mmCIF file of C-alpha atoms in Angstrom:
data_model
loop_
_atom_site.group_PDB
_atom_site.id
_atom_site.type_symbol
_atom_site.label_atom_id
_atom_site.label_comp_id
_atom_site.label_asym_id
_atom_site.label_seq_id
_atom_site.Cartn_x
_atom_site.Cartn_y
_atom_site.Cartn_z
ATOM 1 C CA MET O 1 77.028 189.755 198.608
ATOM 2 C CA LYS O 2 76.945 191.948 195.423
ATOM 3 C CA THR O 3 77.082 189.598 192.273
ATOM 4 C CA TYR O 4 78.294 191.068 188.585
ATOM 5 C CA ASN O 5 76.833 189.843 185.338
ATOM 6 C CA ASN O 6 77.866 191.252 181.526
ATOM 7 C CA LEU O 7 81.773 191.332 182.630
ATOM 8 C CA TYR O 8 83.025 189.310 179.425
ATOM 9 C CA GLU O 9 82.562 192.526 176.973
ATOM 10 C CA LYS O 10 84.787 194.828 179.397
ATOM 11 C CA ILE O 11 87.437 192.097 179.752
ATOM 12 C CA ILE O 12 87.756 191.212 175.777
ATOM 13 C CA SER O 13 87.733 194.899 174.635
ATOM 14 C CA LEU O 14 90.484 196.332 172.641
ATOM 15 C CA LYS O 15 90.842 199.014 174.933
ATOM 16 C CA ASN O 16 91.269 196.654 178.111
ATOM 17 C CA LEU O 17 93.415 194.152 175.835
ATOM 18 C CA ILE O 18 95.889 197.338 175.049
ATOM 19 C CA PHE O 19 96.071 198.245 178.713
ATOM 20 C CA ALA O 20 96.645 194.661 179.598
ATOM 21 C CA TRP O 21 99.556 194.243 177.059
ATOM 22 C CA LYS O 22 100.832 197.183 178.391
ATOM 23 C CA LYS O 23 100.949 195.937 181.528
ATOM 24 C CA ALA O 24 102.240 192.583 180.656
ATOM 25 C CA ARG O 25 105.233 194.024 178.591
ATOM 26 C CA ARG O 26 106.126 196.332 181.671
ATOM 27 C CA GLY O 27 109.928 195.699 182.479
ATOM 28 C CA LYS O 28 110.814 193.304 179.878
ATOM 29 C CA THR O 29 110.699 194.764 176.447
ATOM 30 C CA LYS O 30 113.812 193.511 175.689
ATOM 31 C CA ARG O 31 112.845 190.027 175.770
ATOM 32 C CA ASP O 32 112.701 188.096 172.134
ATOM 33 C CA TYR O 33 109.251 187.114 172.721
ATOM 34 C CA ILE O 34 107.653 190.465 173.381
ATOM 35 C CA ILE O 35 109.600 191.946 170.227
ATOM 36 C CA ASP O 36 108.366 189.433 168.091
ATOM 37 C CA PHE O 37 104.522 189.908 169.275
ATOM 38 C CA GLU O 38 105.218 193.606 168.867
ATOM 39 C CA LYS O 39 106.443 193.595 165.317
ATOM 40 C CA ASN O 40 102.655 193.418 164.242
ATOM 41 C CA ILE O 41 101.269 194.229 167.693
ATOM 42 C CA ALA O 42 97.934 195.467 166.353
ATOM 43 C CA TYR O 43 97.361 192.287 164.471
ATOM 44 C CA ASN O 44 98.384 190.251 167.323
ATOM 45 C CA LEU O 45 96.118 192.096 169.564
ATOM 46 C CA LYS O 46 92.737 191.696 167.111
ATOM 47 C CA ILE O 47 93.476 187.609 166.958
ATOM 48 C CA LEU O 48 93.165 187.845 170.311
ATOM 49 C CA TYR O 49 89.961 190.003 170.312
ATOM 50 C CA ASP O 50 88.239 187.502 167.753
ATOM 51 C CA GLU O 51 89.533 184.649 169.751
ATOM 52 C CA LEU O 52 87.900 186.106 172.972
ATOM 53 C CA LYS O 53 85.048 187.432 171.122
ATOM 54 C CA ASN O 54 84.336 184.135 169.248
ATOM 55 C CA GLN O 55 85.108 181.902 172.214
ATOM 56 C CA THR O 56 87.656 179.996 170.379
ATOM 57 C CA TYR O 57 90.318 181.058 172.645
ATOM 58 C CA ALA O 58 92.500 178.400 173.940
ATOM 59 C CA PRO O 59 95.690 178.985 176.375
ATOM 60 C CA LYS O 60 99.130 177.714 175.173
ATOM 61 C CA PRO O 61 100.793 174.836 177.210
ATOM 62 C CA LEU O 62 102.854 176.163 179.906
ATOM 63 C CA LYS O 63 106.451 176.092 179.937
ATOM 64 C CA THR O 64 107.917 174.505 183.591
ATOM 65 C CA PHE O 65 111.454 175.050 185.069
ATOM 66 C CA ILE O 66 112.859 174.905 188.198
ATOM 67 C CA LEU O 67 113.567 177.653 190.292
ATOM 68 C CA ARG O 68 115.893 177.261 193.362
ATOM 69 C CA ASP O 69 116.671 180.791 195.106
ATOM 70 C CA PRO O 70 116.819 179.794 197.955
ATOM 71 C CA LYS O 71 113.920 176.797 197.873
ATOM 72 C CA THR O 72 113.269 174.704 195.032
ATOM 73 C CA ARG O 73 110.386 175.549 193.251
ATOM 74 C CA ARG O 74 108.182 174.293 189.875
ATOM 75 C CA ILE O 75 107.533 177.577 187.875
ATOM 76 C CA SER O 76 104.941 177.369 185.138
ATOM 77 C CA LYS O 77 105.051 180.269 182.896
ATOM 78 C CA SER O 78 102.504 181.050 180.405
ATOM 79 C CA THR O 79 102.986 182.828 176.999
ATOM 80 C CA PHE O 80 103.355 186.360 176.483
ATOM 81 C CA ARG O 81 99.846 186.473 174.394
ATOM 82 C CA ASP O 82 98.297 184.152 177.475
ATOM 83 C CA ARG O 83 99.692 186.681 179.962
ATOM 84 C CA ILE O 84 98.090 189.533 178.140
ATOM 85 C CA ILE O 85 94.579 187.516 178.845
ATOM 86 C CA HIS O 86 95.772 187.132 182.556
ATOM 87 C CA HIS O 87 95.939 191.046 182.920
ATOM 88 C CA ALA O 88 93.082 191.699 181.260
ATOM 89 C CA LEU O 89 90.860 189.662 183.436
ATOM 90 C CA CYS O 90 92.461 190.761 186.263
ATOM 91 C CA ASN O 91 92.150 194.587 185.241
ATOM 92 C CA ILE O 92 88.168 193.645 185.458
ATOM 93 C CA ILE O 93 87.238 191.135 188.006
ATOM 94 C CA GLU O 94 90.400 192.133 190.474
ATOM 95 C CA PRO O 95 88.815 195.352 191.622
ATOM 96 C CA LEU O 96 85.336 193.266 192.106
ATOM 97 C CA PHE O 97 87.114 191.151 195.107
ATOM 98 C CA ASP O 98 89.335 193.176 196.601
ATOM 99 C CA LYS O 99 87.069 195.616 198.317
ATOM 100 C CA LYS O 100 85.680 192.460 200.221
ATOM 101 C CA PHE O 101 89.434 191.544 201.085
ATOM 102 C CA ILE O 102 90.204 192.047 204.851
ATOM 103 C CA TYR O 103 92.490 194.909 205.484
ATOM 104 C CA ASP O 104 95.141 192.552 206.752
ATOM 105 C CA SER O 105 95.573 190.650 203.746
ATOM 106 C CA TYR O 106 98.693 192.192 202.427
ATOM 107 C CA ALA O 107 99.805 190.040 199.303
ATOM 108 C CA ASN O 108 99.840 191.032 195.855
ATOM 109 C CA ARG O 109 97.547 193.696 196.604
ATOM 110 C CA LYS O 110 97.953 197.594 195.498
ATOM 111 C CA GLY O 111 98.918 199.915 198.490
ATOM 112 C CA LYS O 112 99.885 196.675 200.531
ATOM 113 C CA GLY O 113 102.979 194.411 200.729
ATOM 114 C CA THR O 114 105.762 193.081 203.046
ATOM 115 C CA LEU O 115 106.653 196.392 204.606
ATOM 116 C CA PHE O 116 102.865 197.299 205.323
ATOM 117 C CA ALA O 117 102.628 193.994 206.832
ATOM 118 C CA LEU O 118 105.589 194.609 208.936
ATOM 119 C CA LYS O 119 104.204 197.825 210.320
ATOM 120 C CA ARG O 120 101.049 196.438 211.192
ATOM 121 C CA PHE O 121 102.871 193.470 213.037
ATOM 122 C CA ASN O 122 104.606 195.866 214.693
ATOM 123 C CA ILE O 123 101.374 197.630 216.158
ATOM 124 C CA PHE O 124 99.354 194.400 216.965
ATOM 125 C CA LYS O 125 102.710 193.728 218.951
ATOM 126 C CA ARG O 126 102.548 196.754 221.207
ATOM 127 C CA LYS O 127 98.787 196.741 221.632
ATOM 128 C CA VAL O 128 98.845 192.684 222.370
ATOM 129 C CA THR O 129 101.832 193.345 225.102
ATOM 130 C CA ASN O 130 100.614 196.529 226.324
ATOM 131 C CA ASN O 131 103.338 198.376 224.990
ATOM 132 C CA LEU O 132 105.942 195.713 225.219
ATOM 133 C CA GLN O 133 105.052 195.477 228.919
ATOM 134 C CA ILE O 134 103.387 191.897 229.492
ATOM 135 C CA GLU O 135 104.286 188.619 227.771
ATOM 136 C CA ALA O 136 102.338 187.802 224.642
ATOM 137 C CA PHE O 137 102.213 184.594 221.965
ATOM 138 C CA CYS O 138 101.649 184.066 218.346
ATOM 139 C CA LEU O 139 100.212 181.529 216.465
ATOM 140 C CA LYS O 140 102.471 181.639 213.568
ATOM 141 C CA ALA O 141 101.165 179.094 210.529
ATOM 142 C CA ASP O 142 101.917 177.951 207.011
ATOM 143 C CA ILE O 143 99.548 176.117 204.678
ATOM 144 C CA LYS O 144 101.088 173.194 203.109
ATOM 145 C CA HIS O 145 102.106 173.174 199.557
ATOM 146 C CA TYR O 146 99.721 175.744 199.364
ATOM 147 C CA PHE O 147 99.504 176.073 195.513
ATOM 148 C CA GLN O 148 99.660 172.815 194.504
ATOM 149 C CA GLU O 149 96.793 172.096 196.772
ATOM 150 C CA VAL O 150 94.033 174.452 195.808
ATOM 151 C CA ASP O 151 91.044 172.596 194.944
ATOM 152 C CA ARG O 152 89.912 174.073 191.521
ATOM 153 C CA THR O 153 86.513 172.998 192.282
ATOM 154 C CA ILE O 154 85.718 174.803 195.514
ATOM 155 C CA LEU O 155 87.730 178.099 193.755
ATOM 156 C CA LEU O 156 85.236 178.278 191.238
ATOM 157 C CA GLU O 157 82.351 177.470 193.640
ATOM 158 C CA ILE O 158 83.611 180.929 195.696
ATOM 159 C CA ILE O 159 84.150 182.524 192.350
ATOM 160 C CA ARG O 160 80.505 181.992 191.391
ATOM 161 C CA LYS O 161 79.081 183.357 194.484
ATOM 162 C CA LYS O 162 80.097 186.990 193.113
ATOM 163 C CA ILE O 163 80.509 186.497 189.450
ATOM 164 C CA LYS O 164 77.282 185.264 187.614
ATOM 165 C CA CYS O 165 78.613 186.162 183.799
ATOM 166 C CA GLU O 166 78.651 182.747 182.545
ATOM 167 C CA ASN O 167 81.375 183.772 179.729
ATOM 168 C CA THR O 168 83.529 185.369 182.339
ATOM 169 C CA LEU O 169 83.322 182.015 184.402
ATOM 170 C CA SER O 170 84.231 179.598 180.968
ATOM 171 C CA LEU O 171 87.381 181.998 180.743
ATOM 172 C CA ILE O 172 88.506 181.830 184.422
ATOM 173 C CA LYS O 173 87.709 177.600 183.832
ATOM 174 C CA LEU O 174 90.310 177.849 180.754
ATOM 175 C CA ILE O 175 92.878 179.385 182.526
ATOM 176 C CA LEU O 176 92.501 177.322 185.906
ATOM 177 C CA GLU O 177 92.406 173.883 184.021
ATOM 178 C CA ASN O 178 95.861 174.954 181.954
ATOM 179 C CA PHE O 179 98.003 173.037 184.083
ATOM 180 C CA ASP O 180 98.976 169.598 184.178
ATOM 181 C CA GLU O 181 97.929 168.333 187.650
ATOM 182 C CA ILE O 182 94.391 167.258 189.052
ATOM 183 C CA LYS O 183 94.325 170.278 191.491
ATOM 184 C CA GLY O 184 96.653 173.243 192.224
ATOM 185 C CA MET O 185 97.688 176.313 190.247
ATOM 186 C CA PRO O 186 100.792 176.700 188.403
ATOM 187 C CA LEU O 187 103.167 179.345 190.439
ATOM 188 C CA GLY O 188 103.993 182.084 187.980
ATOM 189 C CA ASN O 189 100.964 183.227 187.064
ATOM 190 C CA LEU O 190 99.271 186.567 187.626
ATOM 191 C CA THR O 191 95.975 184.607 187.856
ATOM 192 C CA SER O 192 97.508 182.310 190.403
ATOM 193 C CA GLN O 193 98.831 185.079 193.023
ATOM 194 C CA PHE O 194 95.133 186.976 192.903
ATOM 195 C CA PHE O 195 93.261 183.707 192.957
ATOM 196 C CA ALA O 196 95.247 182.757 196.163
ATOM 197 C CA ASN O 197 93.738 185.799 197.737
ATOM 198 C CA VAL O 198 90.414 184.993 196.781
ATOM 199 C CA TYR O 199 91.073 181.324 198.155
ATOM 200 C CA LEU O 200 91.818 182.015 201.393
ATOM 201 C CA ASN O 201 89.643 185.110 202.090
ATOM 202 C CA GLU O 202 87.262 182.669 203.054
ATOM 203 C CA LEU O 203 89.862 181.879 206.080
ATOM 204 C CA ASP O 204 90.395 185.469 206.637
ATOM 205 C CA TYR O 205 86.599 185.978 207.023
ATOM 206 C CA PHE O 206 86.641 182.773 209.403
ATOM 207 C CA VAL O 207 89.281 184.053 211.595
ATOM 208 C CA LYS O 208 88.027 187.454 211.807
ATOM 209 C CA HIS O 209 84.276 186.987 212.004
ATOM 210 C CA THR O 210 83.667 183.661 213.345
ATOM 211 C CA LEU O 211 86.771 183.168 215.702
ATOM 212 C CA ARG O 212 86.810 186.996 216.243
ATOM 213 C CA ALA O 213 90.875 186.961 216.792
ATOM 214 C CA LYS O 214 91.468 190.736 216.645
ATOM 215 C CA TYR O 215 95.190 190.565 215.652
ATOM 216 C CA TYR O 216 95.329 188.292 212.522
ATOM 217 C CA ILE O 217 97.275 189.287 209.394
ATOM 218 C CA ARG O 218 98.075 186.893 206.254
ATOM 219 C CA TYR O 219 100.488 187.387 203.652
ATOM 220 C CA VAL O 220 99.669 184.587 200.914
ATOM 221 C CA ASP O 221 99.674 181.140 202.458
ATOM 222 C CA ASP O 222 101.564 182.698 205.685
ATOM 223 C CA PHE O 223 99.708 183.970 208.538
ATOM 224 C CA ILE O 224 99.685 184.990 211.969
ATOM 225 C CA ILE O 225 97.653 185.546 215.107
ATOM 226 C CA LEU O 226 98.751 187.462 218.179
ATOM 227 C CA HIS O 227 96.834 186.942 221.805
ATOM 228 C CA ASN O 228 98.117 187.292 225.254
ATOM 229 C CA SER O 229 96.272 183.943 226.480
ATOM 230 C CA GLU O 230 98.472 180.921 224.714
ATOM 231 C CA GLN O 231 95.321 178.587 225.295
ATOM 232 C CA GLN O 232 93.253 180.809 223.355
ATOM 233 C CA LEU O 233 95.581 180.820 220.468
ATOM 234 C CA LYS O 234 95.415 176.644 220.902
ATOM 235 C CA ILE O 235 91.856 176.697 220.504
ATOM 236 C CA TRP O 236 92.157 178.918 217.479
ATOM 237 C CA LYS O 237 94.459 176.306 215.871
ATOM 238 C CA ASN O 238 92.179 173.449 216.356
ATOM 239 C CA GLU O 239 88.982 175.510 214.603
ATOM 240 C CA ILE O 240 91.442 176.796 211.866
ATOM 241 C CA VAL O 241 92.670 173.280 211.124
ATOM 242 C CA LYS O 242 89.032 172.107 211.193
ATOM 243 C CA PHE O 243 87.978 174.769 208.580
ATOM 244 C CA LEU O 244 90.874 174.533 206.242
ATOM 245 C CA LYS O 245 90.063 170.500 205.960
ATOM 246 C CA GLU O 246 86.486 170.878 205.887
ATOM 247 C CA LYS O 247 85.808 174.053 203.593
ATOM 248 C CA LEU O 248 89.104 174.049 201.538
ATOM 249 C CA ASN O 249 90.531 170.761 201.339
ATOM 250 C CA LEU O 250 93.890 172.401 202.826
ATOM 251 C CA GLU O 251 96.008 171.631 206.012
ATOM 252 C CA LEU O 252 98.571 173.383 207.557
ATOM 253 C CA HIS O 253 102.309 172.904 207.411
ATOM 254 C CA LYS O 254 102.832 170.612 210.865
ATOM 255 C CA GLN O 255 106.810 171.753 211.217
ATOM 256 C CA LYS O 256 105.997 175.361 210.264
ATOM 257 C CA SER O 257 102.600 176.276 212.564
ATOM 258 C CA ARG O 258 103.146 176.665 216.115
ATOM 259 C CA ILE O 259 102.553 178.685 219.025
ATOM 260 C CA ILE O 260 105.372 180.898 220.234
ATOM 261 C CA SER O 261 106.238 183.546 222.729
ATOM 262 C CA LEU O 262 107.001 186.711 220.821
ATOM 263 C CA SER O 263 110.051 186.879 223.033
ATOM 264 C CA ARG O 264 111.312 183.940 221.143
ATOM 265 C CA GLY O 265 111.313 186.068 217.515
ATOM 266 C CA ILE O 266 108.772 185.653 214.751
ATOM 267 C CA ASP O 267 109.674 184.571 211.336
ATOM 268 C CA PHE O 268 107.367 186.860 209.227
ATOM 269 C CA VAL O 269 107.798 188.608 205.851
ATOM 270 C CA GLY O 270 111.387 188.139 205.740
ATOM 271 C CA PHE O 271 112.094 189.061 208.897
ATOM 272 C CA ARG O 272 112.941 188.035 212.466
ATOM 273 C CA ILE O 273 110.724 189.968 214.808
ATOM 274 C CA PHE O 274 111.320 190.195 218.464
ATOM 275 C CA TYR O 275 109.957 192.543 221.470
ATOM 276 C CA PRO O 276 112.507 195.667 220.921
ATOM 277 C CA HIS O 277 113.885 195.055 217.965
ATOM 278 C CA LEU O 278 113.805 192.977 214.541
ATOM 279 C CA LEU O 279 116.569 191.486 212.222
ATOM 280 C CA LEU O 280 116.543 190.038 208.691
ATOM 281 C CA ARG O 281 116.174 186.682 208.519
ATOM 282 C CA LYS O 282 119.394 184.263 207.733
ATOM 283 C CA ARG O 283 118.224 183.110 204.413
ATOM 284 C CA ASN O 284 117.883 187.132 203.173
ATOM 285 C CA ILE O 285 121.391 187.967 204.394
ATOM 286 C CA HIS O 286 122.590 184.461 202.527
ATOM 287 C CA ASN O 287 120.284 185.734 199.256
ATOM 288 C CA ILE O 288 122.582 189.085 199.152
ATOM 289 C CA LYS O 289 126.131 187.284 199.737
ATOM 290 C CA LYS O 290 125.315 185.232 197.196
ATOM 291 C CA LYS O 291 124.593 187.956 194.704
ATOM 292 C CA ILE O 292 127.888 189.450 195.585
ATOM 293 C CA GLU O 293 129.772 186.070 195.221
ATOM 294 C CA LEU O 294 128.195 185.693 191.863
ATOM 295 C CA PHE O 295 129.578 189.409 190.958
ATOM 296 C CA ASN O 296 133.292 188.573 192.322
ATOM 297 C CA LYS O 297 133.070 185.237 189.943
ATOM 298 C CA GLU O 298 132.054 187.617 187.005
ATOM 299 C CA GLU O 299 128.793 186.091 186.603
ATOM 300 C CA LEU O 300 126.855 189.372 187.676
ATOM 301 C CA SER O 301 127.751 192.658 186.126
ATOM 302 C CA TYR O 302 128.261 195.741 188.281
ATOM 303 C CA ASN O 303 124.750 197.718 187.734
ATOM 304 C CA LYS O 304 122.839 194.666 188.377
ATOM 305 C CA LEU O 305 124.391 194.405 191.783
ATOM 306 C CA PHE O 306 123.868 197.622 192.368
ATOM 307 C CA GLU O 307 120.042 197.483 191.523
ATOM 308 C CA ILE O 308 120.243 194.361 193.938
ATOM 309 C CA ILE O 309 121.733 195.886 196.666
ATOM 310 C CA GLN O 310 119.715 199.358 196.438
ATOM 311 C CA GLY O 311 116.397 196.676 196.471
ATOM 312 C CA TRP O 312 117.841 195.339 199.683
ATOM 313 C CA ASN O 313 118.701 198.357 201.396
ATOM 314 C CA ALA O 314 114.975 199.588 200.895
ATOM 315 C CA TYR O 315 114.039 196.149 202.616
ATOM 316 C CA SER O 316 116.833 195.898 205.104
ATOM 317 C CA LYS O 317 116.540 199.486 206.566
ATOM 318 C CA TRP O 318 113.615 198.294 208.666
ATOM 319 C CA SER O 319 115.802 196.036 210.538
ATOM 320 C CA ASN O 320 118.183 196.440 213.392
ATOM 321 C CA ASN O 321 121.271 195.007 211.093
ATOM 322 C CA TYR O 322 122.994 198.163 210.899
ATOM 323 C CA LYS O 323 126.538 196.677 210.448
ATOM 324 C CA LEU O 324 125.547 194.140 207.754
ATOM 325 C CA SER O 325 124.112 196.998 205.897
ATOM 326 C CA LYS O 326 127.161 199.180 206.263
ATOM 327 C CA THR O 327 129.214 196.095 205.144
ATOM 328 C CA ILE O 328 127.586 195.551 202.248
ATOM 329 C CA ASN O 329 127.088 199.111 200.993
ATOM 330 C CA SER O 330 130.934 199.556 201.265
ATOM 331 C CA LEU O 331 131.294 197.226 198.524
ATOM 332 C CA LEU O 332 129.583 199.620 196.272
ATOM 333 C CA ASN O 333 132.220 202.153 196.861
ATOM 334 C CA ASN O 334 135.332 199.611 196.699
ATOM 335 C CA PRO O 335 137.517 200.620 194.003
ATOM 336 C CA SER O 336 138.254 197.212 192.952
ATOM 337 C CA LEU O 337 134.846 196.596 191.780
ATOM 338 C CA LYS O 338 134.853 199.784 189.606
ATOM 339 C CA ILE O 339 136.334 197.831 186.619
ATOM 340 C CA LEU O 340 133.095 196.152 185.920
ATOM 341 C CA LYS O 341 130.569 199.153 186.000
ATOM 342 C CA THR O 342 130.032 199.517 182.457
#
């Protein structure tokens, strides 16, 4: 494996910090905390640079809140100045890891995403069923409390295999330890999303190169393996359970990890995938209806609703929920809604 040294100077360079600041502010320029930071942007970036160079940088405490949309999740948010550091770090080290990630890892990667994972699933589905002519099965698995259970010591050991720059490793450790739990990573940090892929890349290699499973896709901690033998999937599931426990100190979610016939439909990346067609998950339908209810209560602007429905359209067009999409889109042309367009 190729290793990398002397990365720290690239990470802390003013050029990289400016690039990181621009990425961190994207889509949020009207937020008060960004406006405050940018009142003296040159000075504030220079302070960050000096702290990093002198190794006096220390992350600020995370701001934690509960999000219910629809699952209850504990989100821990870094301050804006710390998010700039996260981007600066990922700008340099993410490309080094990404080129070694397997093709079929689809979360939080450039040129990937849920729709690419969905397309890949459909390709695999046709191959494993001989173009939908024979029965096949899916191991649909989910890792229990993934972000809360990541072992940071193991994660650092994985990172050390590739990164030999001690200053960079110290910065990574600072970021990882800025969390008020013995283990795990905070939901809400850019670095957590990236390190989630680094950690489970170990599983990806095990499944692809040791088990030699051909039809495998992972999206964050949610993964599937397709095969025409239910028995083979049972064997692989047992091997994966053992690997996760021994190597990564993780467990599969017992209720959410099972082997299902493709004819029954598979929940994956927001869709319910059947042999000849696919439908949106009920949760996604519930979410868009909830946004419309908020609009009707005047708790959501027309412009915001329009933006949400446009995004939903881009996603839902891949499903066979034609009647539902038509009904929801008709709301945008309802004269009674036009009062709130401004």
